[in-house]
């Protein structure tokens, strides 16, 4: 049994009860308002996507408002019941909006089913690689897929809404030449990275218990960028040929380009997660966003202003000059992301080992002294699970996996508390300890 005493303060507040939800709700409302305003502007500049977005927002808004009034009218006598029903209304509203944006994303991709089937194996490989980069603690599939979905569905819609009116009102009125190319590059870099960055920021606020440090920030950011790259690739395949764009965007640019840019945003937010004080967090997050915009702007500006010369030879352009541009323009930013990822994993691994040793020293049975070395090493954890599988079968393998994940979650929680990343005084660590003891007692 765990000794009684005051509950430890925790970095991870109770579900649905931390201030990040308020910030997340404020960001969501701000996105919807910006989307509504941009749609109205887009209607006046004759953007078909803006017309569809405005119509969808109005229809879904009417549905949401009517349902809200109906629920409120029939549940005034029972406040708790009304709140439960209103939560359902919010979920239905969100699902309806996402379905609408999914339809628009399909239109943006020109309903390119053949391109989607061709690009899917490359994207699935990238998803697999990204999830396995975190050796210490795998990210939940639901959050990774949510990040990918936002990048592919929501970010593409918002990018077109914001980018289209700017291009029609500003870029198209400039004299063709370097100035116009620079302006178009600024538009693409800013209005595409902004909605992608919002996704990572929402994960930071709403799912803070799963957003631990710079490692998680990089992985979630990369997933958002990967989703954006997938949908954008389909549109380019329809307009400029399937095979050439498949080569450029799903082979050469799979981990560069959008994946790298949004990983930089995630890195900034991940560093902000570890900083004391509001201003340090703001500076860290803003730095990541500016780095992403700068990297994106550099790539587009070099392409749109013809500063880098092109050759008339298809083979030389495709297999020599284009790979060289990816290597020397996007390559340094991708290398920066990898350096931050490796440094973050090293720091995270040392901290987890320290916390596991301290937990084992308590003698509570949650982490045994002989388990510390195994838990601190991804390779030894995998070897131990394989041994369980060979000895006890699938049941033993699953049991040991649950136990290890729970022990690492406790070590991560202790690390957050040691860094004084505190939201509210909670019993999170005791709850994790109880869960570990239950899993251990359950056996194979």
mmCIF file of C-alpha atoms in Angstrom, residues 182 185 296-310 325 328-329:
data_model
loop_
_atom_site.group_PDB
_atom_site.id
_atom_site.type_symbol
_atom_site.label_atom_id
_atom_site.label_comp_id
_atom_site.label_asym_id
_atom_site.label_seq_id
_atom_site.Cartn_x
_atom_site.Cartn_y
_atom_site.Cartn_z
ATOM 1 C CA UNK A 182 8.686 37.751 -52.675
ATOM 2 C CA UNK A 185 6.391 33.647 -50.888
ATOM 3 C CA UNK A 296 9.263 28.087 -45.797
ATOM 4 C CA UNK A 297 9.783 31.610 -47.161
ATOM 5 C CA UNK A 298 13.354 30.829 -48.212
ATOM 6 C CA UNK A 299 12.305 27.775 -50.237
ATOM 7 C CA UNK A 300 9.413 29.559 -51.973
ATOM 8 C CA UNK A 301 11.358 32.776 -52.581
ATOM 9 C CA UNK A 302 14.218 30.929 -54.269
ATOM 10 C CA UNK A 303 11.709 29.129 -56.490
ATOM 11 C CA UNK A 304 9.404 32.084 -57.280
ATOM 12 C CA UNK A 305 12.079 34.674 -57.981
ATOM 13 C CA UNK A 306 14.218 32.400 -60.193
ATOM 14 C CA UNK A 307 17.332 33.263 -58.181
ATOM 15 C CA UNK A 308 18.441 29.649 -58.575
ATOM 16 C CA UNK A 309 18.797 28.892 -62.295
ATOM 17 C CA UNK A 310 16.978 25.951 -63.843
ATOM 18 C CA UNK A 325 18.165 22.327 -53.649
ATOM 19 C CA UNK A 328 21.100 22.794 -49.253
ATOM 20 C CA UNK A 329 17.909 24.845 -48.758
#
